mmCIF file of C-alpha atoms in Angstrom:
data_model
loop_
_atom_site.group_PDB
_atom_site.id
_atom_site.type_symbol
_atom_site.label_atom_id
_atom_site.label_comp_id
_atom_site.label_asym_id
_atom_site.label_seq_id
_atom_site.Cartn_x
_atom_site.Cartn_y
_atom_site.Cartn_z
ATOM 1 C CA UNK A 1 123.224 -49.301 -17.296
ATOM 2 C CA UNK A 2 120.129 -48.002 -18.542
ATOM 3 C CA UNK A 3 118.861 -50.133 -21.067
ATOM 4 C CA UNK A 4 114.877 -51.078 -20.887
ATOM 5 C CA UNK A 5 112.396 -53.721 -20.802
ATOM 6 C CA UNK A 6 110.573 -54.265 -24.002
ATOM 7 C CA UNK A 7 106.737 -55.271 -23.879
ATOM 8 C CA UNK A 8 104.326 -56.789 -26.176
ATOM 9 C CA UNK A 9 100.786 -55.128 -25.883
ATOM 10 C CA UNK A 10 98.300 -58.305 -25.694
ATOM 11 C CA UNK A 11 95.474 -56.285 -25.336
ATOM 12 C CA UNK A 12 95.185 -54.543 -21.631
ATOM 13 C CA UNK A 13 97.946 -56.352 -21.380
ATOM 14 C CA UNK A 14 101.828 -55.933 -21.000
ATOM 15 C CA UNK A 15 103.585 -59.259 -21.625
ATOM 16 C CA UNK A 16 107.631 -59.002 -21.694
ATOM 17 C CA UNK A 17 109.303 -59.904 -24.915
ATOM 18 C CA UNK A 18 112.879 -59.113 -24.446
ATOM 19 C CA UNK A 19 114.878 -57.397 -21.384
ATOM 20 C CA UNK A 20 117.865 -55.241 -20.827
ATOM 21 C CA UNK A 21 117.040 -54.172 -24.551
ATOM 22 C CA UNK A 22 120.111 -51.356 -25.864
ATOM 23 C CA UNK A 23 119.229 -51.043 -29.080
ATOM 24 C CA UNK A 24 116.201 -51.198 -31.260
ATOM 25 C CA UNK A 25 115.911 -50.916 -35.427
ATOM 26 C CA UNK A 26 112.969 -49.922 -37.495
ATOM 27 C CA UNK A 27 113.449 -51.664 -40.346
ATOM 28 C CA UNK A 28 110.414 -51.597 -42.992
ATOM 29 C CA UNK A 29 107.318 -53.583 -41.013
ATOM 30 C CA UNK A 30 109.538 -54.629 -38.393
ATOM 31 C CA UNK A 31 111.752 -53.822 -35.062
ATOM 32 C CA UNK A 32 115.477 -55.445 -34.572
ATOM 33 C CA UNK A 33 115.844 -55.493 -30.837
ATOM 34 C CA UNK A 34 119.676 -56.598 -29.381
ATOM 35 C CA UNK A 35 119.789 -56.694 -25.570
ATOM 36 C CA UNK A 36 122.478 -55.751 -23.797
ATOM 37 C CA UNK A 37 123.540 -59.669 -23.922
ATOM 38 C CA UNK A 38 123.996 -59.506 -27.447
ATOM 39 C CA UNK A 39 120.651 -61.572 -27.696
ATOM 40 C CA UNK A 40 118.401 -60.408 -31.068
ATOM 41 C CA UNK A 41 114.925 -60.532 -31.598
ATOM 42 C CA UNK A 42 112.812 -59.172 -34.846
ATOM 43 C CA UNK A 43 108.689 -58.966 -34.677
ATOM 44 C CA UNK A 44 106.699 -56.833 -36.861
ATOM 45 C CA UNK A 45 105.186 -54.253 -34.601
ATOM 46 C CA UNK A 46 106.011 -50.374 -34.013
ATOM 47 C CA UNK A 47 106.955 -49.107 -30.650
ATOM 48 C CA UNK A 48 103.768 -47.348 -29.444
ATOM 49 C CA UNK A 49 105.173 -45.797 -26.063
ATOM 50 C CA UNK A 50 108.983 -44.976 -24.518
ATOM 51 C CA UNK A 51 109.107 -44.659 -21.186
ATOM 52 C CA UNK A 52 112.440 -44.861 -20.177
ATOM 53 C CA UNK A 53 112.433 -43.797 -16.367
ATOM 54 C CA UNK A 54 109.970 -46.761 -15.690
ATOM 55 C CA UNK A 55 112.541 -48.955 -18.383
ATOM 56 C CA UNK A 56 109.637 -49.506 -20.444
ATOM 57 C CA UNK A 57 109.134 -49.805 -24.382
ATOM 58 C CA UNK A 58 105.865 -50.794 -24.993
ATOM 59 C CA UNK A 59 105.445 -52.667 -28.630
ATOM 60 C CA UNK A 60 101.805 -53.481 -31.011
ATOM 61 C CA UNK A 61 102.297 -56.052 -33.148
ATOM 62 C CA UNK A 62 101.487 -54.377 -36.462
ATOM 63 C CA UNK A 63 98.376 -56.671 -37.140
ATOM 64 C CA UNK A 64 96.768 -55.160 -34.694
ATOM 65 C CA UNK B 1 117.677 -41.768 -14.464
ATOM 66 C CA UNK B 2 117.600 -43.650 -17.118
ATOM 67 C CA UNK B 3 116.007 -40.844 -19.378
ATOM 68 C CA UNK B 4 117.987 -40.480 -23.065
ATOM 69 C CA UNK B 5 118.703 -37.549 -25.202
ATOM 70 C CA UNK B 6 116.820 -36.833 -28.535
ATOM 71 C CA UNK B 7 118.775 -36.357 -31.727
ATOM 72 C CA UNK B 8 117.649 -34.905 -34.827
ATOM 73 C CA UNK B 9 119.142 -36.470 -37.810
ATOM 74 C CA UNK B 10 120.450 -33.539 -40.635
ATOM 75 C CA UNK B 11 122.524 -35.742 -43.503
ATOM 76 C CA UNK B 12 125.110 -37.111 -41.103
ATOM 77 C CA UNK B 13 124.422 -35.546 -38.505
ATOM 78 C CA UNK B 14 123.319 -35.534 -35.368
ATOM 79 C CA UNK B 15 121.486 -32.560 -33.589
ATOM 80 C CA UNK B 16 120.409 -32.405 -30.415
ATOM 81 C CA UNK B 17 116.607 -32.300 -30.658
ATOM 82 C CA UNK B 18 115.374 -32.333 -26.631
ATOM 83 C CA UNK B 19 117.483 -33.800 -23.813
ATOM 84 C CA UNK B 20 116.962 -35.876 -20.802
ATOM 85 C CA UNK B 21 113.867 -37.464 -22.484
ATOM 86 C CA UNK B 22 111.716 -39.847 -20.702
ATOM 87 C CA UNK B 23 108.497 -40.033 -23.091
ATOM 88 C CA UNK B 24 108.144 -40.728 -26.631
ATOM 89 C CA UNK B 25 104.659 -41.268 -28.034
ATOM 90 C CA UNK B 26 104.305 -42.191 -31.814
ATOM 91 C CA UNK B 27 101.049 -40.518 -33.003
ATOM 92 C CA UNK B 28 99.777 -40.221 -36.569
ATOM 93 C CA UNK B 29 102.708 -39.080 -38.496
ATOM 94 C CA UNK B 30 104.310 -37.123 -35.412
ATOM 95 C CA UNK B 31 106.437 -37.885 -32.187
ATOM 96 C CA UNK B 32 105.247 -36.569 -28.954
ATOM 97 C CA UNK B 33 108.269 -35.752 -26.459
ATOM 98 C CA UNK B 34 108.531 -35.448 -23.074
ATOM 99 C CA UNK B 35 111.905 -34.635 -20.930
ATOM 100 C CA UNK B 36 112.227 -35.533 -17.065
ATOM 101 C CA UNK B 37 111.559 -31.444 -16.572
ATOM 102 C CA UNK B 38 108.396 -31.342 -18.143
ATOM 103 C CA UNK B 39 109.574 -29.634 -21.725
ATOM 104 C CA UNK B 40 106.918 -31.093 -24.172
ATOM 105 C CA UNK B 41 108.262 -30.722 -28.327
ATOM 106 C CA UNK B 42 106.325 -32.530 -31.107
ATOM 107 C CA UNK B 43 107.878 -32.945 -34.406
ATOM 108 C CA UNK B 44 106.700 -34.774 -37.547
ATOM 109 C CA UNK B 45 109.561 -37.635 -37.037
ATOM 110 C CA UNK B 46 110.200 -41.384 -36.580
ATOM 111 C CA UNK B 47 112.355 -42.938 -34.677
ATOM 112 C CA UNK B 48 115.390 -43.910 -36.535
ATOM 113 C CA UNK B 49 117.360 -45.955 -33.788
ATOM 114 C CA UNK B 50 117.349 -46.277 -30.006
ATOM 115 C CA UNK B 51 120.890 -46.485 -28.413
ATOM 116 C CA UNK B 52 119.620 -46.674 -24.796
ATOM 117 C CA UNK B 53 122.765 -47.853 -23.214
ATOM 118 C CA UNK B 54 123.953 -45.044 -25.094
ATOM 119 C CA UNK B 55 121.047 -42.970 -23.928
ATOM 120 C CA UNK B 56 120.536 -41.738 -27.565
ATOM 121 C CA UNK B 57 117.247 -41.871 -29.524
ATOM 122 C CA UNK B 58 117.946 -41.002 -32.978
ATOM 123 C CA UNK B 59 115.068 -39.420 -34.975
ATOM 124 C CA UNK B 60 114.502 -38.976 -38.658
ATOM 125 C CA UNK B 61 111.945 -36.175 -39.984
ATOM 126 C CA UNK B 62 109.293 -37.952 -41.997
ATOM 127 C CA UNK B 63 109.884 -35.379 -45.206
ATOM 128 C CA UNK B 64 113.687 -36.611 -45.881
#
């Protein structure tokens, strides 16, 4: 399976927000995110980095 | 490898854009690309969807 972490930039910081993630929406202001457990989670941020051989989608909240 | 192909929205549909991709960086009003050979390809997109499980990243150009 090659689905991929998703983190939340806190500053320096990398804090997970969701794992296993399949897919992921842009939807006006916000991301849908569904994991590969069928488990859903919206935040209003933009994807700022892929990285998918390190599983990695790095997020910034959009207030940022 | 977990990398995902790149495909280029055109009215339904899908093109392959760049394949095997492991990088994308949002920047300004472009995408940055990067494949698991090295193959760099910048295009004035957004991502559209992310199918990772899939491995498909769908991309929109900004002008449609």
């Amino acid at each position: 399976m090659c689905e991929a972490n998703a983190y939340l930039l806190k500053g320096e910081q990398e804090e997970l927000f969701l794992e296993k993630v399949d897919r992921v929406i842009p939807q006006n202001d916000q991301l849908i995110l569904e994991n590969i457990f069928g488990q859903k989670k919206i935040i209003k941020a933009h994807i700022k980095e892929l990285a998918l051989v390190d599983h990695k989608i790095i997020l910034e909240r959009n207030d940022q």
